[in-house]
Amino acid sequence: MPGGSHGTFRPAFRRWRAGRPFWGGLLLALGGAEVLLTLKASLDVILHVGMQGLAGYLFPAVMLLCGVLILFNPSQRLFYSVIGVLVSLATWMTSNLGGFFVGMLLGIVGSCLTFGWLPDQEPRVSRRQRKKAAKAARAVARPLEREAGQTV
């Protein structure tokens, strides 16, 4: 079934993704999930037990929640990103050194990407598209230069 649901899903997903800080929210949510998964590691793997009480589960859950909220409510992205970076840093003390640093770093990078996202910014043009436009401009300019040289 060529061009079926795949043909309509991808452009719709791209439009949805373009209107929000997708990569920042995704990285923050993945960081929270990774820290939650490392809490379930066996005692042989755990480096730093930390406060295994409520805070050990609460901070990664808040990271995950902030990442999902960034994806589905981008108008409040600044608040969620500040909370996300603070909670990501707090997992270093409460949850296996922030999920062995991986989850903590994913959360910090995702929060920073979200904080720096601008909703009204024009989409970036790829290098291939810029080269193509420059080549087309040169192709148009050459005949005009020849005509100008012949008339002078």
mmCIF file of C-alpha atoms in Angstrom:
data_model
loop_
_atom_site.group_PDB
_atom_site.id
_atom_site.type_symbol
_atom_site.label_atom_id
_atom_site.label_comp_id
_atom_site.label_asym_id
_atom_site.label_seq_id
_atom_site.Cartn_x
_atom_site.Cartn_y
_atom_site.Cartn_z
ATOM 1 C CA MET A 1 0.000 0.000 0.000
ATOM 2 C CA PRO A 2 2.317 2.776 -1.217
ATOM 3 C CA GLY A 3 1.576 6.284 -0.013
ATOM 4 C CA GLY A 4 -1.023 5.070 2.480
ATOM 5 C CA SER A 5 -1.024 6.183 6.099
ATOM 6 C CA HIS A 6 2.767 6.609 5.998
ATOM 7 C CA GLY A 7 2.397 9.334 3.373
ATOM 8 C CA THR A 8 0.057 11.404 5.563
ATOM 9 C CA PHE A 9 1.554 10.637 8.971
ATOM 10 C CA ARG A 10 5.070 11.893 8.355
ATOM 11 C CA PRO A 11 4.199 15.437 7.183
ATOM 12 C CA ALA A 12 1.653 15.762 9.996
ATOM 13 C CA PHE A 13 4.257 14.664 12.545
ATOM 14 C CA ARG A 14 6.790 17.131 11.117
ATOM 15 C CA ARG A 15 4.303 19.993 11.428
ATOM 16 C CA TRP A 16 3.515 18.963 15.025
ATOM 17 C CA ARG A 17 7.206 18.654 15.879
ATOM 18 C CA ALA A 18 8.073 22.029 14.333
ATOM 19 C CA GLY A 19 5.729 23.858 16.705
ATOM 20 C CA ARG A 20 7.402 22.718 19.906
ATOM 21 C CA PRO A 21 10.857 22.088 21.417
ATOM 22 C CA PHE A 22 10.696 18.425 20.436
ATOM 23 C CA TRP A 23 14.293 17.330 20.999
ATOM 24 C CA GLY A 24 14.587 19.126 24.326
ATOM 25 C CA GLY A 25 11.410 17.556 25.693
ATOM 26 C CA LEU A 26 12.357 14.148 24.361
ATOM 27 C CA LEU A 27 15.842 14.247 25.905
ATOM 28 C CA LEU A 28 14.457 15.400 29.253
ATOM 29 C CA ALA A 29 11.868 12.613 29.255
ATOM 30 C CA LEU A 30 14.483 10.029 28.237
ATOM 31 C CA GLY A 31 16.784 11.247 31.007
ATOM 32 C CA GLY A 32 14.009 10.821 33.580
ATOM 33 C CA ALA A 33 13.194 7.346 32.262
ATOM 34 C CA GLU A 34 16.867 6.353 32.369
ATOM 35 C CA VAL A 35 17.242 7.499 35.983
ATOM 36 C CA LEU A 36 14.066 5.626 36.934
ATOM 37 C CA LEU A 37 15.394 2.466 35.292
ATOM 38 C CA THR A 38 18.740 2.689 37.090
ATOM 39 C CA LEU A 39 16.905 2.867 40.407
ATOM 40 C CA LYS A 40 15.784 -0.690 39.720
ATOM 41 C CA ALA A 41 19.372 -1.898 39.160
ATOM 42 C CA SER A 42 20.718 -4.650 41.364
ATOM 43 C CA LEU A 43 22.860 -3.802 44.393
ATOM 44 C CA ASP A 44 26.002 -4.980 42.563
ATOM 45 C CA VAL A 45 25.509 -2.250 39.935
ATOM 46 C CA ILE A 46 24.468 0.598 42.230
ATOM 47 C CA LEU A 47 27.312 3.014 42.899
ATOM 48 C CA HIS A 48 25.631 5.482 45.198
ATOM 49 C CA VAL A 49 22.558 4.470 47.122
ATOM 50 C CA GLY A 50 21.595 8.018 48.079
ATOM 51 C CA MET A 51 18.216 8.764 49.533
ATOM 52 C CA GLN A 52 16.316 5.775 48.227
ATOM 53 C CA GLY A 53 13.113 7.003 49.762
ATOM 54 C CA LEU A 54 10.587 9.225 48.097
ATOM 55 C CA ALA A 55 13.114 11.642 46.558
ATOM 56 C CA GLY A 56 14.874 8.836 44.677
ATOM 57 C CA TYR A 57 11.672 8.154 42.747
ATOM 58 C CA LEU A 58 10.143 11.631 42.829
ATOM 59 C CA PHE A 59 12.899 13.553 41.031
ATOM 60 C CA PRO A 60 13.163 11.261 37.981
ATOM 61 C CA ALA A 61 9.375 11.121 37.784
ATOM 62 C CA VAL A 62 9.265 14.934 37.732
ATOM 63 C CA MET A 63 11.926 14.903 34.989
ATOM 64 C CA LEU A 64 9.799 12.533 32.934
ATOM 65 C CA LEU A 65 6.682 14.586 33.576
ATOM 66 C CA CYS A 66 8.399 17.860 32.619
ATOM 67 C CA GLY A 67 9.636 16.291 29.375
ATOM 68 C CA VAL A 68 6.142 15.131 28.439
ATOM 69 C CA LEU A 69 4.618 18.474 29.407
ATOM 70 C CA ILE A 70 7.156 20.301 27.243
ATOM 71 C CA LEU A 71 6.069 18.183 24.288
ATOM 72 C CA PHE A 72 2.339 18.703 24.795
ATOM 73 C CA ASN A 73 2.258 22.195 26.366
ATOM 74 C CA PRO A 74 5.086 24.188 24.774
ATOM 75 C CA SER A 75 3.687 27.539 25.892
ATOM 76 C CA GLN A 76 5.022 26.863 29.416
ATOM 77 C CA ARG A 77 8.402 25.594 28.203
ATOM 78 C CA LEU A 78 10.500 28.067 30.210
ATOM 79 C CA PHE A 79 9.001 27.005 33.534
ATOM 80 C CA TYR A 80 9.265 23.306 32.724
ATOM 81 C CA SER A 81 12.859 23.651 31.521
ATOM 82 C CA VAL A 82 13.986 25.457 34.688
ATOM 83 C CA ILE A 83 12.283 22.827 36.864
ATOM 84 C CA GLY A 84 13.783 20.115 34.634
ATOM 85 C CA VAL A 85 17.367 21.321 35.012
ATOM 86 C CA LEU A 86 17.030 21.740 38.782
ATOM 87 C CA VAL A 87 15.532 18.284 39.220
ATOM 88 C CA SER A 88 18.134 16.782 36.873
ATOM 89 C CA LEU A 89 20.897 18.195 39.046
ATOM 90 C CA ALA A 90 19.134 16.900 42.167
ATOM 91 C CA THR A 91 19.178 13.323 40.836
ATOM 92 C CA TRP A 92 22.951 13.318 41.218
ATOM 93 C CA MET A 93 22.523 13.047 44.983
ATOM 94 C CA THR A 94 19.353 11.006 45.145
ATOM 95 C CA SER A 95 19.481 8.437 42.333
ATOM 96 C CA ASN A 96 22.685 6.524 41.541
ATOM 97 C CA LEU A 97 24.702 9.618 40.659
ATOM 98 C CA GLY A 98 21.980 10.803 38.307
ATOM 99 C CA GLY A 99 21.535 7.460 36.578
ATOM 100 C CA PHE A 100 25.294 6.994 36.232
ATOM 101 C CA PHE A 101 25.553 10.578 34.880
ATOM 102 C CA VAL A 102 23.767 9.600 31.653
ATOM 103 C CA GLY A 103 20.240 10.452 32.777
ATOM 104 C CA MET A 104 21.385 13.605 34.514
ATOM 105 C CA LEU A 105 23.245 14.833 31.415
ATOM 106 C CA LEU A 106 20.311 13.981 29.139
ATOM 107 C CA GLY A 107 18.036 15.969 31.432
ATOM 108 C CA ILE A 108 20.362 18.980 31.568
ATOM 109 C CA VAL A 109 20.922 19.048 27.804
ATOM 110 C CA GLY A 110 17.199 18.605 27.108
ATOM 111 C CA SER A 111 16.298 21.405 29.510
ATOM 112 C CA CYS A 112 18.867 23.716 27.943
ATOM 113 C CA LEU A 113 17.604 22.957 24.436
ATOM 114 C CA THR A 114 14.071 23.693 25.584
ATOM 115 C CA PHE A 115 15.044 26.930 27.283
ATOM 116 C CA GLY A 116 16.802 28.171 24.150
ATOM 117 C CA TRP A 117 14.018 27.210 21.718
ATOM 118 C CA LEU A 118 12.327 30.119 19.953
ATOM 119 C CA PRO A 119 8.822 29.491 18.588
ATOM 120 C CA ASP A 120 8.834 32.276 15.962
ATOM 121 C CA GLN A 121 12.196 31.420 14.472
ATOM 122 C CA GLU A 122 12.346 30.558 10.788
ATOM 123 C CA PRO A 123 13.299 26.943 10.113
ATOM 124 C CA ARG A 124 16.929 26.414 9.192
ATOM 125 C CA VAL A 125 17.731 25.753 5.580
ATOM 126 C CA SER A 126 19.868 22.690 5.003
ATOM 127 C CA ARG A 127 23.288 22.948 3.420
ATOM 128 C CA ARG A 128 22.040 21.057 0.363
ATOM 129 C CA GLN A 129 19.210 23.547 -0.154
ATOM 130 C CA ARG A 130 21.586 26.516 0.234
ATOM 131 C CA LYS A 131 23.982 25.048 -2.366
ATOM 132 C CA LYS A 132 21.082 24.400 -4.717
ATOM 133 C CA ALA A 133 19.821 27.988 -4.362
ATOM 134 C CA ALA A 134 23.332 29.406 -4.911
ATOM 135 C CA LYS A 135 23.809 27.260 -8.008
ATOM 136 C CA ALA A 136 20.464 28.428 -9.403
ATOM 137 C CA ALA A 137 21.366 32.071 -8.689
ATOM 138 C CA ARG A 138 24.709 31.655 -10.499
ATOM 139 C CA ALA A 139 22.970 30.021 -13.462
ATOM 140 C CA VAL A 140 20.616 32.997 -13.739
ATOM 141 C CA ALA A 141 23.430 35.537 -13.265
ATOM 142 C CA ARG A 142 25.689 34.133 -16.025
ATOM 143 C CA PRO A 143 23.389 34.876 -18.971
ATOM 144 C CA LEU A 144 22.689 38.337 -17.552
ATOM 145 C CA GLU A 145 26.435 39.023 -17.330
ATOM 146 C CA ARG A 146 26.932 37.881 -20.927
ATOM 147 C CA GLU A 147 24.136 40.133 -22.137
ATOM 148 C CA ALA A 148 25.576 43.083 -20.208
ATOM 149 C CA GLY A 149 29.013 42.407 -21.702
ATOM 150 C CA GLN A 150 27.639 42.303 -25.266
ATOM 151 C CA THR A 151 25.695 45.541 -24.995
ATOM 152 C CA VAL A 152 28.626 47.560 -23.635
#
